[in-house]
């Protein structure tokens, strides 16, 4: 048995809790929407303002702030010159009319946890093995520039830097230019070859974006698995015609074909119960005139499953369905994989570490899987990583009415702080 | 029997034909697209350039050019001071990536016919009862500003001037401002109360935009009926959510609801064979992010039928279908009538007049109905009107590959010239 009283480095402190909640309110004013959400898509002015505020916050507390070549933002604090870093963070960018907790809470939680640990270790109570760093990953959301999780994907070597920098938003602006515009990009990296810095392990805390914790009345989710995902870019190609004059039999209506595809994608999920999530969130019609039969439709589809096998099966079914739609609507469908990842497990040692911390802090916990991708999905493939969830009321996410209770926000920071402390002392890198 | 030799005022003339085709080529350069179409939506710079060129054309041939308060453009020529006018024309605005014949041919045909008649009557060969005017109606297409047939609808008193002027394009620019920007709007009207001018009757020639003439090898369509149409603005309202994390059962996916509606609208047509044309050409998703379940979709639906009764029945079926979709997709659907018109007949005297002209000119002809709305659909409700069609190869329209043979273009002008001559001499206003 662990002695909880002695194992907790930074006990709960109401002054620190109040500071966290006050900072969260301040941060939520950047890009605030009337309905209580935020809109600060990657490398927009609003994202830039949030980053500038956060840089000031970090600097004022003794962290050294720097950016890498894909605009990831780091706040570093050195305990042991030259030692590897324990990194913690998430992302401050949001969806259009998104929620204020998604990502942003995780970055602020990491910053507060790191600050508490800097204070704790400065007392000489213990000696950490590693240094600590806070990270705000660039463009996790992928709404402005595709793919999502861009910053951590480049960091983990999963996509090429050049590919990411050249991604364009709907107005044709590149990610590189947008990052230059807000002044948060560098010509050098912060970690990796030539920097003299390396990462020992990673931790991230995030709202659940589902309702398992909320329904079960559980405070902490220990993420042990991530769902597999297939994201597709679809073009449905028909022929432009007059909506009134053209005979129905002569039509090659790209929007009719696209609508059949959207319905097929939804009904595909119904075959598999909740083991397959499917969606089309983005659909654009050309020329999109009320009296013109559409010549082309572009769509972005999203299929996710806890099972790689089931996802492969769904992919094959979808291919057949699309072939039938091509015949039915007299259109051509082009299908490209935009982004795919297999289902993976997080390192069991990390799950066990956070389970032990929750037990020591007497915080209720359960194992959960993440259906959404997170930056930790990338980081766990290069270093030992811990992913923690706190509840989302009613599971609402990517919406302005996303909500998490203050009590859960502060408990999450307590758990993260203790987890990071044990990581700093070598729990995941023996 | 009419003696064809003596009844034709302006015999075919290869110099005049060449002038028509040359002018058509010149006109088609305004807003020309690489694939052979044109893009000059209402009151854009391209529409303005076309209008400026046409004003110069008219002025150089003795017509007096003026604009009314909704930007309809008139070229007037007075034979009999104070007498009413025989008007002829169509529209020069196009769809996005539209065809070069749709509307524009009809305006140019009217101008060439009017010019020939000015020359003819100046010889003193006969004395017209009326004056002649060429008209280029504003915003027939309705792609930039809704509703379509805007200029002729205001002219015929079917929609309020203020309503039309306040219509906005997707960028929020009003029709009034756009017309001011291209300089083709006046603070006075050209016809009607206080102007001292009135319209005796109206003629319009247009490409068929269907394939009946082309399939039958017939040169001239005499339009005796117009299809009824219901145009709807639809809002599908759901709730924004995460495409990956949100459980399928919890989703209120506005795009899924919209896709079911698009499919239902298409399948509605299949119940009625070719007696019902249905379409959704415009569909916009909010927020349209690849990883966000859509909170709202706006659509524009278009239902047309030769039968008012059938259209009413289809309207009722659609209402039921939408109620089922609301349950199935857990969304709310709002349905507004944006523009509706009943099926109507053109005046039989006008049809008979053009039939007689075709016979005298030995041009093959048949009765056809128009499925598309035209400015003559409005004009026929206020004055006797004649509507003529020439063939569209393969029925292609609202597309860049819209095509009509030169032979049909010149024959159309011959028929229109003779029809206008007989109207000027009182054939429809005895």
CSV table of N, CA and C in Angstrom, one decimal, chain A residues 20-130:
chain,number,residue,atom,x,y,z
A,20,UNK,N,-6.1,29.0,-11.3
A,20,UNK,CA,-6.4,28.3,-12.5
A,20,UNK,C,-7.7,28.7,-13.1
A,21,UNK,N,-8.8,28.8,-12.3
A,21,UNK,CA,-10.1,29.1,-12.8
A,21,UNK,C,-10.1,30.6,-13.4
A,22,UNK,N,-9.4,31.5,-12.7
A,22,UNK,CA,-9.3,32.9,-13.2
A,22,UNK,C,-8.6,32.9,-14.6
A,23,UNK,N,-7.5,32.2,-14.7
A,23,UNK,CA,-6.8,32.1,-16.0
A,23,UNK,C,-7.7,31.5,-17.0
A,24,UNK,N,-8.4,30.5,-16.6
A,24,UNK,CA,-9.3,29.8,-17.6
A,24,UNK,C,-10.3,30.8,-18.2
A,25,UNK,N,-10.9,31.7,-17.3
A,25,UNK,CA,-11.8,32.7,-17.7
A,25,UNK,C,-11.2,33.7,-18.7
A,26,UNK,N,-10.0,34.1,-18.3
A,26,UNK,CA,-9.3,35.1,-19.1
A,26,UNK,C,-9.0,34.5,-20.5
A,27,UNK,N,-8.5,33.3,-20.5
A,27,UNK,CA,-8.1,32.6,-21.8
A,27,UNK,C,-9.4,32.5,-22.7
A,28,UNK,N,-10.5,32.2,-22.0
A,28,UNK,CA,-11.8,32.0,-22.8
A,28,UNK,C,-12.3,33.2,-23.4
A,29,UNK,N,-11.8,34.4,-23.1
A,29,UNK,CA,-12.2,35.6,-23.7
A,29,UNK,C,-11.6,35.8,-25.1
A,30,UNK,N,-10.6,35.1,-25.4
A,30,UNK,CA,-10.0,35.2,-26.8
A,30,UNK,C,-10.8,34.5,-27.8
A,31,UNK,N,-11.4,35.2,-28.7
A,31,UNK,CA,-12.3,34.6,-29.7
A,31,UNK,C,-13.6,34.1,-29.1
A,32,UNK,N,-14.1,34.7,-28.0
A,32,UNK,CA,-15.3,34.3,-27.4
A,32,UNK,C,-16.5,34.6,-28.3
A,33,UNK,N,-17.4,33.6,-28.3
A,33,UNK,CA,-18.7,33.8,-29.1
A,33,UNK,C,-19.8,34.1,-28.2
A,34,UNK,N,-20.9,34.8,-28.8
A,34,UNK,CA,-22.0,35.2,-27.9
A,34,UNK,C,-22.6,34.0,-27.2
A,35,UNK,N,-22.6,32.8,-27.8
A,35,UNK,CA,-23.3,31.7,-27.2
A,35,UNK,C,-22.4,30.9,-26.2
A,36,UNK,N,-21.3,31.6,-25.8
A,36,UNK,CA,-20.5,30.9,-24.7
A,36,UNK,C,-19.4,30.0,-25.2
A,37,UNK,N,-19.1,30.0,-26.5
A,37,UNK,CA,-18.0,29.2,-27.0
A,37,UNK,C,-16.8,30.1,-27.4
A,38,UNK,N,-15.9,29.5,-28.1
A,38,UNK,CA,-14.8,30.3,-28.7
A,38,UNK,C,-14.7,29.9,-30.2
A,39,UNK,N,-14.1,30.9,-30.9
A,39,UNK,CA,-13.8,30.6,-32.3
A,39,UNK,C,-12.3,31.2,-32.5
A,40,UNK,N,-11.4,30.3,-32.5
A,40,UNK,CA,-10.0,30.7,-32.8
A,40,UNK,C,-9.3,29.5,-33.5
A,41,UNK,N,-9.7,29.4,-34.8
A,41,UNK,CA,-9.1,28.4,-35.6
A,41,UNK,C,-7.6,28.7,-35.8
A,42,UNK,N,-6.9,27.6,-36.2
A,42,UNK,CA,-5.4,27.6,-36.2
A,42,UNK,C,-4.9,28.8,-36.9
A,43,UNK,N,-4.0,29.5,-36.2
A,43,UNK,CA,-3.2,30.6,-36.8
A,43,UNK,C,-4.1,31.8,-37.3
A,44,UNK,N,-5.3,31.9,-36.8
A,44,UNK,CA,-6.1,33.1,-37.0
A,44,UNK,C,-5.6,34.2,-36.0
A,45,UNK,N,-6.1,35.4,-36.2
A,45,UNK,CA,-5.7,36.5,-35.2
A,45,UNK,C,-6.1,36.0,-33.8
A,46,UNK,N,-7.2,35.4,-33.6
A,46,UNK,CA,-7.7,35.0,-32.3
A,46,UNK,C,-6.7,34.0,-31.7
A,47,UNK,N,-6.3,33.0,-32.5
A,47,UNK,CA,-5.3,32.0,-32.0
A,47,UNK,C,-4.0,32.8,-31.7
A,48,UNK,N,-3.6,33.8,-32.5
A,48,UNK,CA,-2.4,34.6,-32.2
A,48,UNK,C,-2.5,35.3,-30.9
A,49,UNK,N,-3.7,35.9,-30.6
A,49,UNK,CA,-3.9,36.6,-29.4
A,49,UNK,C,-3.8,35.7,-28.2
A,50,UNK,N,-4.4,34.5,-28.3
A,50,UNK,CA,-4.3,33.5,-27.2
A,50,UNK,C,-2.9,33.1,-26.9
A,51,UNK,N,-2.1,32.9,-28.0
A,51,UNK,CA,-0.7,32.5,-27.9
A,51,UNK,C,0.1,33.6,-27.3
A,52,UNK,N,-0.2,34.8,-27.7
A,52,UNK,CA,0.6,35.9,-27.1
A,52,UNK,C,0.4,36.1,-25.6
A,53,UNK,N,-0.9,35.9,-25.2
A,53,UNK,CA,-1.2,36.0,-23.8
A,53,UNK,C,-0.5,34.9,-23.0
A,54,UNK,N,-0.5,33.7,-23.6
A,54,UNK,CA,0.0,32.5,-23.0
A,54,UNK,C,1.6,32.6,-22.9
A,55,UNK,N,2.2,33.2,-23.9
A,55,UNK,CA,3.6,33.4,-23.9
A,55,UNK,C,4.0,34.3,-22.7
A,56,UNK,N,3.2,35.3,-22.5
A,56,UNK,CA,3.5,36.3,-21.4
A,56,UNK,C,3.3,35.5,-20.1
A,57,UNK,N,2.3,34.7,-20.0
A,57,UNK,CA,2.0,34.0,-18.8
A,57,UNK,C,3.2,33.1,-18.4
A,58,UNK,N,3.7,32.4,-19.4
A,58,UNK,CA,4.8,31.5,-19.2
A,58,UNK,C,6.1,32.2,-18.8
A,59,UNK,N,6.4,33.3,-19.5
A,59,UNK,CA,7.6,34.0,-19.3
A,59,UNK,C,7.6,34.6,-17.9
A,60,UNK,N,6.4,35.1,-17.5
A,60,UNK,CA,6.3,35.7,-16.2
A,60,UNK,C,6.6,34.7,-15.0
A,61,UNK,N,6.5,33.4,-15.3
A,61,UNK,CA,6.7,32.4,-14.3
A,61,UNK,C,8.0,31.6,-14.5
A,62,UNK,N,8.9,32.2,-15.3
A,62,UNK,CA,10.2,31.7,-15.4
A,62,UNK,C,10.4,30.6,-16.5
A,63,UNK,N,9.4,30.4,-17.3
A,63,UNK,CA,9.5,29.5,-18.5
A,63,UNK,C,10.1,30.2,-19.7
A,64,UNK,N,10.9,29.5,-20.4
A,64,UNK,CA,11.5,30.1,-21.6
A,64,UNK,C,10.6,29.6,-22.8
A,65,UNK,N,10.1,30.6,-23.6
A,65,UNK,CA,9.1,30.3,-24.7
A,65,UNK,C,9.8,30.3,-26.0
A,66,UNK,N,9.4,29.2,-26.8
A,66,UNK,CA,10.0,29.1,-28.1
A,66,UNK,C,9.0,28.4,-29.1
A,67,UNK,N,9.2,28.5,-30.4
A,67,UNK,CA,8.3,27.9,-31.4
A,67,UNK,C,9.2,27.1,-32.3
A,68,UNK,N,8.6,26.0,-32.8
A,68,UNK,CA,9.4,25.2,-33.8
A,68,UNK,C,8.9,25.6,-35.2
A,69,UNK,N,9.4,24.7,-36.2
A,69,UNK,CA,9.2,25.1,-37.6
A,69,UNK,C,7.7,24.9,-38.1
A,70,UNK,N,6.9,24.2,-37.3
A,70,UNK,CA,5.5,24.1,-37.6
A,70,UNK,C,4.6,24.8,-36.6
A,71,UNK,N,5.2,25.7,-35.9
A,71,UNK,CA,4.4,26.6,-35.0
A,71,UNK,C,4.0,26.0,-33.7
A,72,UNK,N,4.5,24.8,-33.3
A,72,UNK,CA,4.3,24.3,-32.0
A,72,UNK,C,4.9,25.3,-31.0
A,73,UNK,N,4.3,25.5,-29.9
A,73,UNK,CA,4.7,26.5,-28.9
A,73,UNK,C,5.1,25.8,-27.6
A,74,UNK,N,6.3,26.1,-27.2
A,74,UNK,CA,6.9,25.4,-26.0
A,74,UNK,C,7.2,26.4,-24.9
A,75,UNK,N,6.9,26.0,-23.7
A,75,UNK,CA,7.4,26.8,-22.5
A,75,UNK,C,8.3,25.8,-21.7
A,76,UNK,N,9.6,26.1,-21.6
A,76,UNK,CA,10.5,25.1,-21.0
A,76,UNK,C,11.1,25.6,-19.7
A,77,UNK,N,11.3,24.7,-18.8
A,77,UNK,CA,12.0,25.0,-17.5
A,77,UNK,C,13.0,23.9,-17.2
A,78,UNK,N,14.2,24.4,-17.0
A,78,UNK,CA,15.3,23.4,-16.8
A,78,UNK,C,15.6,23.2,-15.3
A,79,UNK,N,15.5,21.9,-14.9
A,79,UNK,CA,15.9,21.6,-13.5
A,79,UNK,C,17.3,21.0,-13.6
A,80,UNK,N,17.6,20.2,-14.7
A,80,UNK,CA,18.8,19.5,-14.8
A,80,UNK,C,19.4,19.8,-16.1
A,81,UNK,N,20.4,20.6,-16.2
A,81,UNK,CA,21.0,21.1,-17.5
A,81,UNK,C,21.3,19.9,-18.4
A,82,UNK,N,20.7,19.9,-19.7
A,82,UNK,CA,21.0,18.9,-20.7
A,82,UNK,C,20.1,17.7,-20.6
A,83,UNK,N,19.3,17.5,-19.5
A,83,UNK,CA,18.5,16.3,-19.3
A,83,UNK,C,17.3,16.4,-20.3
A,84,UNK,N,16.7,15.2,-20.6
A,84,UNK,CA,15.5,15.2,-21.4
A,84,UNK,C,14.3,15.9,-20.7
A,85,UNK,N,13.3,16.1,-21.4
A,85,UNK,CA,12.1,16.8,-20.9
A,85,UNK,C,10.9,15.9,-20.7
A,86,UNK,N,10.2,16.1,-19.7
A,86,UNK,CA,8.8,15.6,-19.6
A,86,UNK,C,7.9,16.7,-20.2
A,87,UNK,N,7.2,16.4,-21.2
A,87,UNK,CA,6.4,17.4,-21.9
A,87,UNK,C,4.9,17.1,-21.5
A,88,UNK,N,4.2,18.2,-21.4
A,88,UNK,CA,2.7,18.1,-21.1
A,88,UNK,C,2.0,19.3,-21.8
A,89,UNK,N,0.9,19.0,-22.4
A,89,UNK,CA,0.1,20.0,-23.1
A,89,UNK,C,-1.0,19.5,-23.9
A,90,UNK,N,-1.5,20.3,-24.8
A,90,UNK,CA,-2.6,20.0,-25.7
A,90,UNK,C,-2.6,21.1,-26.7
A,91,UNK,N,-3.8,21.6,-27.1
A,91,UNK,CA,-3.8,22.7,-28.2
A,91,UNK,C,-4.8,23.8,-27.8
A,92,UNK,N,-4.5,25.0,-28.2
A,92,UNK,CA,-5.3,26.1,-27.9
A,92,UNK,C,-6.2,26.5,-29.1
A,93,UNK,N,-6.0,25.9,-30.3
A,93,UNK,CA,-6.9,26.3,-31.4
A,93,UNK,C,-8.2,25.6,-31.2
A,94,UNK,N,-9.3,26.1,-31.9
A,94,UNK,CA,-10.6,25.6,-31.7
A,94,UNK,C,-11.3,25.4,-33.1
A,95,UNK,N,-12.4,24.7,-33.0
A,95,UNK,CA,-13.3,24.6,-34.2
A,95,UNK,C,-14.0,25.9,-34.4
A,96,UNK,N,-14.6,26.1,-35.6
A,96,UNK,CA,-15.5,27.2,-35.8
A,96,UNK,C,-16.6,27.1,-34.8
A,97,UNK,N,-17.0,28.2,-34.1
A,97,UNK,CA,-18.0,28.1,-33.0
A,97,UNK,C,-17.8,26.8,-32.1
A,98,UNK,N,-16.5,26.7,-31.6
A,98,UNK,CA,-16.2,25.5,-30.8
A,98,UNK,C,-16.4,25.8,-29.4
A,99,UNK,N,-16.1,24.8,-28.5
A,99,UNK,CA,-16.2,24.9,-27.1
A,99,UNK,C,-14.9,25.5,-26.5
A,100,UNK,N,-15.0,26.0,-25.3
A,100,UNK,CA,-13.8,26.7,-24.7
A,100,UNK,C,-12.9,25.7,-23.9
A,101,UNK,N,-13.4,24.5,-23.7
A,101,UNK,CA,-12.6,23.5,-22.9
A,101,UNK,C,-11.7,22.7,-23.8
A,102,UNK,N,-12.2,22.3,-25.0
A,102,UNK,CA,-11.5,21.4,-25.9
A,102,UNK,C,-10.1,21.9,-26.2
A,103,UNK,N,-9.1,21.1,-25.7
A,103,UNK,CA,-7.7,21.5,-25.9
A,103,UNK,C,-7.1,22.5,-25.0
A,104,UNK,N,-7.8,23.7,-25.0
A,104,UNK,CA,-7.3,24.8,-24.2
A,104,UNK,C,-7.2,24.5,-22.7
A,105,UNK,N,-8.1,23.8,-22.2
A,105,UNK,CA,-8.0,23.4,-20.8
A,105,UNK,C,-6.7,22.6,-20.6
A,106,UNK,N,-6.4,21.7,-21.5
A,106,UNK,CA,-5.3,20.8,-21.3
A,106,UNK,C,-4.0,21.6,-21.3
A,107,UNK,N,-3.9,22.6,-22.1
A,107,UNK,CA,-2.6,23.4,-22.2
A,107,UNK,C,-2.5,24.2,-20.9
A,108,UNK,N,-3.6,24.8,-20.4
A,108,UNK,CA,-3.6,25.6,-19.2
A,108,UNK,C,-3.3,24.7,-18.0
A,109,UNK,N,-3.9,23.5,-18.0
A,109,UNK,CA,-3.7,22.6,-16.9
A,109,UNK,C,-2.2,22.2,-16.8
A,110,UNK,N,-1.6,21.9,-18.0
A,110,UNK,CA,-0.2,21.6,-18.0
A,110,UNK,C,0.6,22.7,-17.5
A,111,UNK,N,0.3,23.9,-17.9
A,111,UNK,CA,1.1,25.1,-17.4
A,111,UNK,C,1.0,25.3,-15.9
A,112,UNK,N,-0.3,25.1,-15.4
A,112,UNK,CA,-0.4,25.3,-13.9
A,112,UNK,C,0.3,24.2,-13.2
A,113,UNK,N,0.2,22.9,-13.7
A,113,UNK,CA,0.9,21.8,-13.1
A,113,UNK,C,2.4,22.0,-13.1
A,114,UNK,N,2.9,22.5,-14.2
A,114,UNK,CA,4.3,22.7,-14.3
A,114,UNK,C,4.8,23.8,-13.4
A,115,UNK,N,4.0,24.8,-13.3
A,115,UNK,CA,4.3,25.9,-12.4
A,115,UNK,C,4.4,25.4,-10.9
A,116,UNK,N,3.4,24.6,-10.6
A,116,UNK,CA,3.4,24.1,-9.2
A,116,UNK,C,4.6,23.2,-8.9
A,117,UNK,N,5.0,22.5,-10.0
A,117,UNK,CA,6.2,21.6,-9.8
A,117,UNK,C,7.5,22.4,-9.7
A,118,UNK,N,7.6,23.4,-10.5
A,118,UNK,CA,8.8,24.3,-10.4
A,118,UNK,C,8.9,24.8,-9.0
A,119,UNK,N,7.8,25.3,-8.4
A,119,UNK,CA,7.8,25.8,-7.0
A,119,UNK,C,8.2,24.6,-6.1
A,120,UNK,N,7.6,23.5,-6.3
A,120,UNK,CA,7.8,22.4,-5.4
A,120,UNK,C,9.3,21.9,-5.4
A,121,UNK,N,9.8,21.8,-6.6
A,121,UNK,CA,11.2,21.3,-6.6
A,121,UNK,C,12.2,22.4,-6.2
A,122,UNK,N,11.8,23.6,-6.4
A,122,UNK,CA,12.7,24.7,-6.0
A,122,UNK,C,12.9,24.7,-4.4
A,123,UNK,N,12.0,24.0,-3.7
A,123,UNK,CA,12.2,24.0,-2.2
A,123,UNK,C,13.3,22.9,-1.9
A,124,UNK,N,13.7,22.1,-2.9
A,124,UNK,CA,14.7,21.1,-2.6
A,124,UNK,C,14.1,19.9,-1.9
A,125,UNK,N,12.8,19.7,-1.9
A,125,UNK,CA,12.1,18.6,-1.3
A,125,UNK,C,12.5,17.3,-2.0
A,126,UNK,N,12.8,17.4,-3.3
A,126,UNK,CA,13.2,16.2,-4.1
A,126,UNK,C,14.0,16.7,-5.3
A,127,UNK,N,14.6,15.8,-5.9
A,127,UNK,CA,15.4,16.1,-7.1
A,127,UNK,C,14.8,15.4,-8.4
A,128,UNK,N,14.3,16.2,-9.3
A,128,UNK,CA,13.8,15.5,-10.5
A,128,UNK,C,14.9,15.0,-11.4
A,129,UNK,N,14.6,14.0,-12.1
A,129,UNK,CA,15.6,13.4,-13.1
A,129,UNK,C,15.6,14.2,-14.4
A,130,UNK,N,14.4,14.7,-14.7
A,130,UNK,CA,14.2,15.4,-16.0
A,130,UNK,C,13.8,16.9,-15.9
